[in-house]
């Protein structure tokens, strides 16, 4: 049997090939379906009177789907002929027919008619009936209209629920969140939790940033962690919060928020400590900040679970900050830096889709007929918002540029193979006793060994400390020799920075 639910008007046989609609008596299913096709062809040709008569011939058929399809076609013809009351009566009759695959269409059409007559409460009820029967592919549009009508009726709670269902019905899988989780876990386990070449390359080494300008560490710090527990805490938090933020902003803006917050957390850590840092907490705190501020300012449409989680974020942030300030070894500066950057981005960037604050869509022409076309509030002020984002990035750069840490750890040298502290502060030049056999510089400035060796830290590579001890002309009769030594112990090996590691 041909599908009467097909709504397209093209591709049907020529009218002359259809049965005569004037024939009296019951119609079997095949004849009724052919008449529906004839009505579609006539409607496509704008012959609304003849099309209405053809559809009317099928009304009352024993097949509920054919009966409903005929009523829908008849209602459309009456509407095109400016007979709105007759069209509404046909749509209402279709909603009262036995349930079938077209019933939701009848409720949706009736809802649109209620909107045109300014019966918003009746329209909302009809759209809810349609939503209970419509396929999944139609839910986003229907729930959006329910949300808009609820908003117009002053029912913010109902609007929030409807917009939440809209978001749930159209929300894609958070593939980028899962990708970040997988990449971070793989790199962390590959680098390990103790010193390794990969860990040394990726961690937030403030000395390498200051002297060697290795600014990629602002971001790569989020890929390595100090322990398995550290990794699990951060990845669990990302697994919970990431899908919500990605759904609100889309994958690419979500990635931008994550990276900017990671950089902001690293900048805050760089400005306040000389210790190494590892971890993605700055980025994760940034996501928390973005969500909590966006929820307060823009009131995005969230699912119930997301809404419940969002209500607890403030408490979770407070607990974590208290722990961070109370327990040594936690880089709370990175937490605060990421949190503030995320809060700024949550304020500046409007979530995509429906919101209760600054954006809710009027989904079609029947809605626009009540109060005119709806302007997109995202378009107005967009340059100002993105200017704010650029200013935030500028602040991060300024923090890095204006707060080079004064690296003044001890200067170490070897006496009989044992490291000994020479001075707590490295000045422009320090004289080293002749008995010194090798030297490690842990600080910046210029260190001169008597008559023979010179160390210029500013032009040196941190990872090859022995290579920048350069021999000068030894004084006559001097038998002093110096053997460059690139590793002595942790403090000397790590050169200009403290060996303490803090978890971000």
Tab-separated table of C-alpha atoms in Angstrom, residues 122-456:
chain	number	residue	atom	x	y	z
A	122	UNK	CA	-3.956	26.105	23.670
A	123	UNK	CA	-0.977	26.083	21.325
A	124	UNK	CA	1.346	24.971	24.125
A	125	UNK	CA	-1.005	22.110	25.034
A	126	UNK	CA	-1.244	21.007	21.408
A	127	UNK	CA	2.534	21.110	20.947
A	128	UNK	CA	2.965	18.988	24.071
A	129	UNK	CA	0.534	16.445	22.631
A	130	UNK	CA	2.517	16.459	19.401
A	131	UNK	CA	5.750	16.020	21.338
A	132	UNK	CA	4.412	12.903	23.042
A	133	UNK	CA	3.820	11.259	19.650
A	134	UNK	CA	6.403	12.744	17.285
A	135	UNK	CA	9.495	10.810	16.181
A	136	UNK	CA	12.880	11.701	17.642
A	137	UNK	CA	13.852	13.692	14.550
A	138	UNK	CA	11.016	16.158	15.233
A	139	UNK	CA	11.516	16.588	18.969
A	140	UNK	CA	14.028	19.446	18.831
A	141	UNK	CA	11.695	21.710	16.844
A	142	UNK	CA	8.584	20.842	18.837
A	143	UNK	CA	10.235	21.237	22.240
A	144	UNK	CA	11.751	24.537	21.139
A	145	UNK	CA	8.257	25.800	20.341
A	146	UNK	CA	6.946	24.555	23.667
A	147	UNK	CA	9.788	26.406	25.362
A	148	UNK	CA	9.048	29.608	23.489
A	149	UNK	CA	5.332	29.444	24.302
A	150	UNK	CA	6.032	28.672	27.966
A	151	UNK	CA	8.338	31.690	28.070
A	152	UNK	CA	5.618	33.881	26.563
A	153	UNK	CA	3.151	32.577	29.151
A	154	UNK	CA	5.516	33.406	32.010
A	155	UNK	CA	6.265	29.779	32.835
A	156	UNK	CA	10.055	29.931	33.111
A	157	UNK	CA	10.238	26.502	34.739
A	158	UNK	CA	8.262	24.899	31.927
A	159	UNK	CA	10.342	26.780	29.376
A	160	UNK	CA	13.544	25.569	31.006
A	161	UNK	CA	12.350	21.963	30.916
A	162	UNK	CA	11.291	22.230	27.279
A	163	UNK	CA	14.517	23.885	26.197
A	164	UNK	CA	16.384	21.221	28.141
A	165	UNK	CA	14.583	18.528	26.145
A	166	UNK	CA	15.453	20.452	23.002
A	167	UNK	CA	19.125	20.399	23.914
A	168	UNK	CA	18.975	16.724	24.869
A	169	UNK	CA	17.332	15.757	21.601
A	170	UNK	CA	19.901	17.529	19.447
A	171	UNK	CA	23.020	17.076	21.599
A	172	UNK	CA	25.813	15.234	19.757
A	173	UNK	CA	28.269	12.969	21.468
A	174	UNK	CA	31.008	14.926	23.292
A	175	UNK	CA	33.719	13.478	21.079
A	176	UNK	CA	36.225	16.237	21.788
A	177	UNK	CA	35.930	15.737	25.536
A	178	UNK	CA	36.515	12.024	25.132
A	179	UNK	CA	39.437	12.748	22.810
A	180	UNK	CA	41.098	15.018	25.388
A	181	UNK	CA	40.573	12.365	28.056
A	182	UNK	CA	42.181	9.671	25.919
A	183	UNK	CA	45.128	11.787	24.747
A	184	UNK	CA	45.870	13.047	28.262
A	185	UNK	CA	45.776	9.555	29.755
A	186	UNK	CA	47.995	8.098	27.021
A	187	UNK	CA	50.618	10.851	27.278
A	188	UNK	CA	50.603	10.804	31.084
A	189	UNK	CA	51.204	7.056	31.229
A	190	UNK	CA	53.835	7.302	28.486
A	191	UNK	CA	55.701	10.092	30.292
A	192	UNK	CA	55.336	8.418	33.661
A	193	UNK	CA	55.154	10.083	37.039
A	194	UNK	CA	58.888	10.409	37.680
A	195	UNK	CA	61.593	12.186	35.718
A	196	UNK	CA	61.663	11.206	32.058
A	197	UNK	CA	62.572	12.981	28.857
A	198	UNK	CA	58.917	13.329	27.838
A	199	UNK	CA	57.822	14.543	31.264
A	200	UNK	CA	60.693	17.043	31.315
A	201	UNK	CA	59.692	18.276	27.864
A	202	UNK	CA	55.999	18.821	28.678
A	203	UNK	CA	55.812	19.924	32.313
A	204	UNK	CA	55.568	23.573	33.334
A	205	UNK	CA	59.265	24.272	33.818
A	206	UNK	CA	59.342	27.962	34.712
A	207	UNK	CA	63.089	28.238	34.185
A	208	UNK	CA	62.842	26.821	30.682
A	209	UNK	CA	60.122	29.347	29.939
A	210	UNK	CA	62.102	32.258	31.350
A	211	UNK	CA	65.508	31.508	29.871
A	212	UNK	CA	64.734	29.360	26.827
A	213	UNK	CA	61.299	30.806	25.904
A	214	UNK	CA	59.616	27.395	25.820
A	215	UNK	CA	56.111	28.789	25.999
A	216	UNK	CA	54.426	25.658	24.722
A	217	UNK	CA	54.679	24.440	28.302
A	218	UNK	CA	51.754	26.722	29.167
A	219	UNK	CA	49.525	24.187	27.391
A	220	UNK	CA	51.425	20.909	27.496
A	221	UNK	CA	51.421	20.954	31.297
A	222	UNK	CA	47.813	19.718	31.062
A	223	UNK	CA	49.002	16.503	29.399
A	224	UNK	CA	51.159	15.207	32.270
A	225	UNK	CA	50.414	14.502	35.925
A	226	UNK	CA	52.279	13.838	39.124
A	227	UNK	CA	50.591	10.580	40.126
A	228	UNK	CA	47.887	8.142	39.132
A	229	UNK	CA	45.498	9.648	41.709
A	230	UNK	CA	46.227	13.138	40.374
A	231	UNK	CA	45.387	11.978	36.850
A	232	UNK	CA	42.195	10.218	37.951
A	233	UNK	CA	40.854	13.225	39.860
A	234	UNK	CA	41.384	15.570	36.921
A	235	UNK	CA	40.049	13.188	34.288
A	236	UNK	CA	36.988	12.303	36.355
A	237	UNK	CA	36.176	15.993	36.723
A	238	UNK	CA	36.675	16.501	32.979
A	239	UNK	CA	34.467	13.491	32.212
A	240	UNK	CA	31.660	15.056	34.261
A	241	UNK	CA	31.917	18.709	33.260
A	242	UNK	CA	33.351	18.443	29.738
A	243	UNK	CA	30.247	17.059	27.961
A	244	UNK	CA	28.063	19.812	29.442
A	245	UNK	CA	30.339	22.654	28.333
A	246	UNK	CA	30.966	21.039	24.939
A	247	UNK	CA	27.210	20.710	24.390
A	248	UNK	CA	26.666	24.358	25.304
A	249	UNK	CA	29.431	25.857	23.198
A	250	UNK	CA	30.160	23.294	20.500
A	251	UNK	CA	33.407	21.355	20.137
A	252	UNK	CA	35.674	24.113	18.823
A	253	UNK	CA	34.678	26.820	21.267
A	254	UNK	CA	34.914	24.201	24.014
A	255	UNK	CA	38.471	23.411	22.936
A	256	UNK	CA	39.304	27.124	22.885
A	257	UNK	CA	37.956	27.563	26.417
A	258	UNK	CA	39.940	24.545	27.620
A	259	UNK	CA	43.214	25.777	26.123
A	260	UNK	CA	42.829	29.402	27.213
A	261	UNK	CA	42.057	28.304	30.770
A	262	UNK	CA	45.046	25.940	30.764
A	263	UNK	CA	47.278	28.832	29.669
A	264	UNK	CA	45.763	31.150	32.274
A	265	UNK	CA	46.368	28.624	35.036
A	266	UNK	CA	49.955	28.153	33.890
A	267	UNK	CA	50.524	31.914	33.767
A	268	UNK	CA	49.249	32.287	37.326
A	269	UNK	CA	51.523	29.478	38.467
A	270	UNK	CA	54.473	31.021	36.618
A	271	UNK	CA	53.899	34.349	38.324
A	272	UNK	CA	53.772	32.934	41.840
A	273	UNK	CA	56.173	30.000	42.080
A	274	UNK	CA	59.467	28.696	40.746
A	275	UNK	CA	58.501	25.060	41.235
A	276	UNK	CA	57.705	22.679	38.428
A	277	UNK	CA	53.999	22.127	37.842
A	278	UNK	CA	52.056	19.315	36.223
A	279	UNK	CA	48.372	18.658	35.670
A	280	UNK	CA	45.197	19.784	33.908
A	281	UNK	CA	43.511	21.327	36.945
A	282	UNK	CA	43.786	24.868	35.595
A	283	UNK	CA	41.864	23.880	32.469
A	284	UNK	CA	39.294	21.860	34.435
A	285	UNK	CA	38.720	24.691	36.916
A	286	UNK	CA	38.275	26.950	33.906
A	287	UNK	CA	35.451	24.750	32.624
A	288	UNK	CA	33.809	24.948	36.050
A	289	UNK	CA	34.110	28.722	36.013
A	290	UNK	CA	32.744	29.016	32.474
A	291	UNK	CA	29.707	26.862	33.256
A	292	UNK	CA	28.770	28.499	36.533
A	293	UNK	CA	28.993	32.046	35.109
A	294	UNK	CA	27.268	31.162	31.822
A	295	UNK	CA	24.460	29.577	33.820
A	296	UNK	CA	23.973	32.708	35.922
A	297	UNK	CA	24.320	35.220	33.088
A	298	UNK	CA	22.928	33.531	29.978
A	299	UNK	CA	20.732	30.868	31.612
A	300	UNK	CA	21.334	28.140	29.027
A	301	UNK	CA	18.834	25.341	28.555
A	302	UNK	CA	20.290	22.376	30.432
A	303	UNK	CA	19.119	18.843	30.996
A	304	UNK	CA	17.950	17.985	34.486
A	305	UNK	CA	21.161	16.132	35.332
A	306	UNK	CA	23.301	18.999	34.047
A	307	UNK	CA	21.191	21.476	35.998
A	308	UNK	CA	21.609	19.497	39.227
A	309	UNK	CA	25.375	19.299	38.720
A	310	UNK	CA	25.640	23.000	37.942
A	311	UNK	CA	23.908	23.845	41.210
A	312	UNK	CA	26.684	22.017	43.111
A	313	UNK	CA	29.650	23.532	41.270
A	314	UNK	CA	30.071	26.498	43.597
A	315	UNK	CA	30.401	24.232	46.614
A	316	UNK	CA	32.859	21.949	44.798
A	317	UNK	CA	35.018	24.913	43.792
A	318	UNK	CA	35.073	26.219	47.349
A	319	UNK	CA	36.049	22.849	48.815
A	320	UNK	CA	38.856	22.365	46.306
A	321	UNK	CA	40.260	25.842	46.879
A	322	UNK	CA	40.264	25.339	50.650
A	323	UNK	CA	42.081	22.032	50.207
A	324	UNK	CA	44.528	23.677	47.823
A	325	UNK	CA	45.422	26.413	50.292
A	326	UNK	CA	45.671	23.939	53.172
A	327	UNK	CA	47.650	21.073	51.664
A	328	UNK	CA	51.243	21.646	50.488
A	329	UNK	CA	52.239	20.576	47.006
A	330	UNK	CA	49.033	21.797	45.317
A	331	UNK	CA	49.322	24.607	42.798
A	332	UNK	CA	46.318	26.657	43.855
A	333	UNK	CA	47.496	29.593	41.756
A	334	UNK	CA	46.839	27.502	38.644
A	335	UNK	CA	43.383	26.626	39.979
A	336	UNK	CA	42.507	30.268	40.599
A	337	UNK	CA	43.980	31.449	37.298
A	338	UNK	CA	42.045	28.873	35.300
A	339	UNK	CA	38.869	29.549	37.269
A	340	UNK	CA	39.004	33.310	36.664
A	341	UNK	CA	39.715	32.871	32.957
A	342	UNK	CA	36.840	30.414	32.636
A	343	UNK	CA	34.502	32.774	34.457
A	344	UNK	CA	35.452	35.578	32.067
A	345	UNK	CA	34.852	33.357	29.043
A	346	UNK	CA	31.522	32.188	30.456
A	347	UNK	CA	30.476	35.817	30.704
A	348	UNK	CA	31.760	36.813	27.261
A	349	UNK	CA	30.671	33.823	25.167
A	350	UNK	CA	26.960	33.182	24.656
A	351	UNK	CA	26.114	29.461	24.536
A	352	UNK	CA	24.782	28.120	21.270
A	353	UNK	CA	21.106	27.189	21.120
A	354	UNK	CA	18.234	28.171	23.353
A	355	UNK	CA	18.717	30.135	26.562
A	356	UNK	CA	16.279	31.681	28.976
A	357	UNK	CA	18.321	34.850	29.369
A	358	UNK	CA	19.538	36.286	26.094
A	359	UNK	CA	18.401	33.935	23.382
A	360	UNK	CA	15.297	31.948	22.722
A	361	UNK	CA	14.127	31.187	19.235
A	362	UNK	CA	10.771	31.912	17.674
A	363	UNK	CA	10.786	28.893	15.459
A	364	UNK	CA	8.683	29.822	12.425
A	365	UNK	CA	6.519	32.329	10.666
A	366	UNK	CA	3.457	31.737	12.797
A	367	UNK	CA	5.436	32.860	15.846
A	368	UNK	CA	6.886	35.842	14.025
A	369	UNK	CA	3.367	36.916	13.085
A	370	UNK	CA	2.691	37.768	16.740
A	371	UNK	CA	5.526	40.166	17.371
A	372	UNK	CA	7.561	40.365	14.214
A	373	UNK	CA	10.718	38.558	13.174
A	374	UNK	CA	13.053	37.642	15.988
A	375	UNK	CA	16.472	39.178	15.758
A	376	UNK	CA	19.466	37.117	16.683
A	377	UNK	CA	20.843	38.663	19.887
A	378	UNK	CA	24.120	36.854	19.338
A	379	UNK	CA	24.858	39.039	16.311
A	380	UNK	CA	24.581	42.253	18.305
A	381	UNK	CA	27.614	42.738	20.493
A	382	UNK	CA	29.612	39.892	18.985
A	383	UNK	CA	32.638	42.106	18.139
A	384	UNK	CA	32.622	43.415	21.714
A	385	UNK	CA	32.506	39.892	23.153
A	386	UNK	CA	35.346	38.635	20.987
A	387	UNK	CA	37.245	41.797	21.831
A	388	UNK	CA	36.869	40.787	25.454
A	389	UNK	CA	38.284	37.346	24.662
A	390	UNK	CA	41.256	38.978	22.936
A	391	UNK	CA	41.751	41.212	25.982
A	392	UNK	CA	41.766	38.142	28.233
A	393	UNK	CA	44.467	36.522	26.120
A	394	UNK	CA	46.374	39.800	26.281
A	395	UNK	CA	46.202	39.728	30.076
A	396	UNK	CA	47.656	36.210	30.083
A	397	UNK	CA	50.519	37.348	27.846
A	398	UNK	CA	51.063	40.411	30.034
A	399	UNK	CA	51.247	38.308	33.197
A	400	UNK	CA	53.933	36.160	31.602
A	401	UNK	CA	55.852	39.147	30.250
A	402	UNK	CA	55.664	41.330	33.361
A	403	UNK	CA	56.281	38.771	36.067
A	404	UNK	CA	59.550	37.001	35.339
A	405	UNK	CA	60.314	35.312	38.612
A	406	UNK	CA	63.532	36.352	40.330
A	407	UNK	CA	65.288	33.034	40.255
A	408	UNK	CA	67.631	33.136	43.204
A	409	UNK	CA	68.193	29.580	44.358
A	410	UNK	CA	71.620	28.658	45.807
A	411	UNK	CA	74.746	28.437	43.706
A	412	UNK	CA	76.258	24.958	43.958
A	413	UNK	CA	79.774	23.782	43.381
A	414	UNK	CA	81.768	20.662	44.109
A	415	UNK	CA	84.379	20.254	46.779
A	416	UNK	CA	85.796	16.764	46.928
A	417	UNK	CA	82.823	15.530	44.949
A	418	UNK	CA	80.212	16.951	47.336
A	419	UNK	CA	77.833	19.789	46.446
A	420	UNK	CA	78.186	22.772	48.762
A	421	UNK	CA	76.157	25.987	48.829
A	422	UNK	CA	78.326	28.941	47.875
A	423	UNK	CA	75.792	31.749	48.092
A	424	UNK	CA	72.077	32.136	48.474
A	425	UNK	CA	71.992	34.822	45.810
A	426	UNK	CA	73.885	34.893	42.564
A	427	UNK	CA	75.163	38.335	41.714
A	428	UNK	CA	76.802	39.616	38.583
A	429	UNK	CA	80.036	37.806	39.385
A	430	UNK	CA	81.131	35.362	42.039
A	431	UNK	CA	84.710	34.252	42.701
A	432	UNK	CA	85.082	30.498	43.161
A	433	UNK	CA	87.992	29.109	45.196
A	434	UNK	CA	90.828	27.449	43.269
A	435	UNK	CA	90.161	24.065	44.864
A	436	UNK	CA	86.856	23.849	43.007
A	437	UNK	CA	87.037	21.044	40.455
A	438	UNK	CA	83.681	21.584	38.735
A	439	UNK	CA	80.783	23.935	38.945
A	440	UNK	CA	77.016	23.884	38.506
A	441	UNK	CA	75.196	27.160	38.153
A	442	UNK	CA	71.757	27.314	39.736
A	443	UNK	CA	70.702	30.869	39.103
A	444	UNK	CA	71.269	33.578	36.566
A	445	UNK	CA	74.100	36.003	36.154
A	446	UNK	CA	77.759	35.646	35.328
A	447	UNK	CA	79.998	33.350	37.360
A	448	UNK	CA	83.781	33.376	36.897
A	449	UNK	CA	86.175	30.689	38.029
A	450	UNK	CA	89.593	32.118	38.943
A	451	UNK	CA	91.550	33.001	35.827
A	452	UNK	CA	90.256	30.143	33.796
A	453	UNK	CA	86.487	29.438	33.608
A	454	UNK	CA	83.476	31.539	32.810
A	455	UNK	CA	79.807	30.649	33.100
A	456	UNK	CA	77.222	32.841	31.427
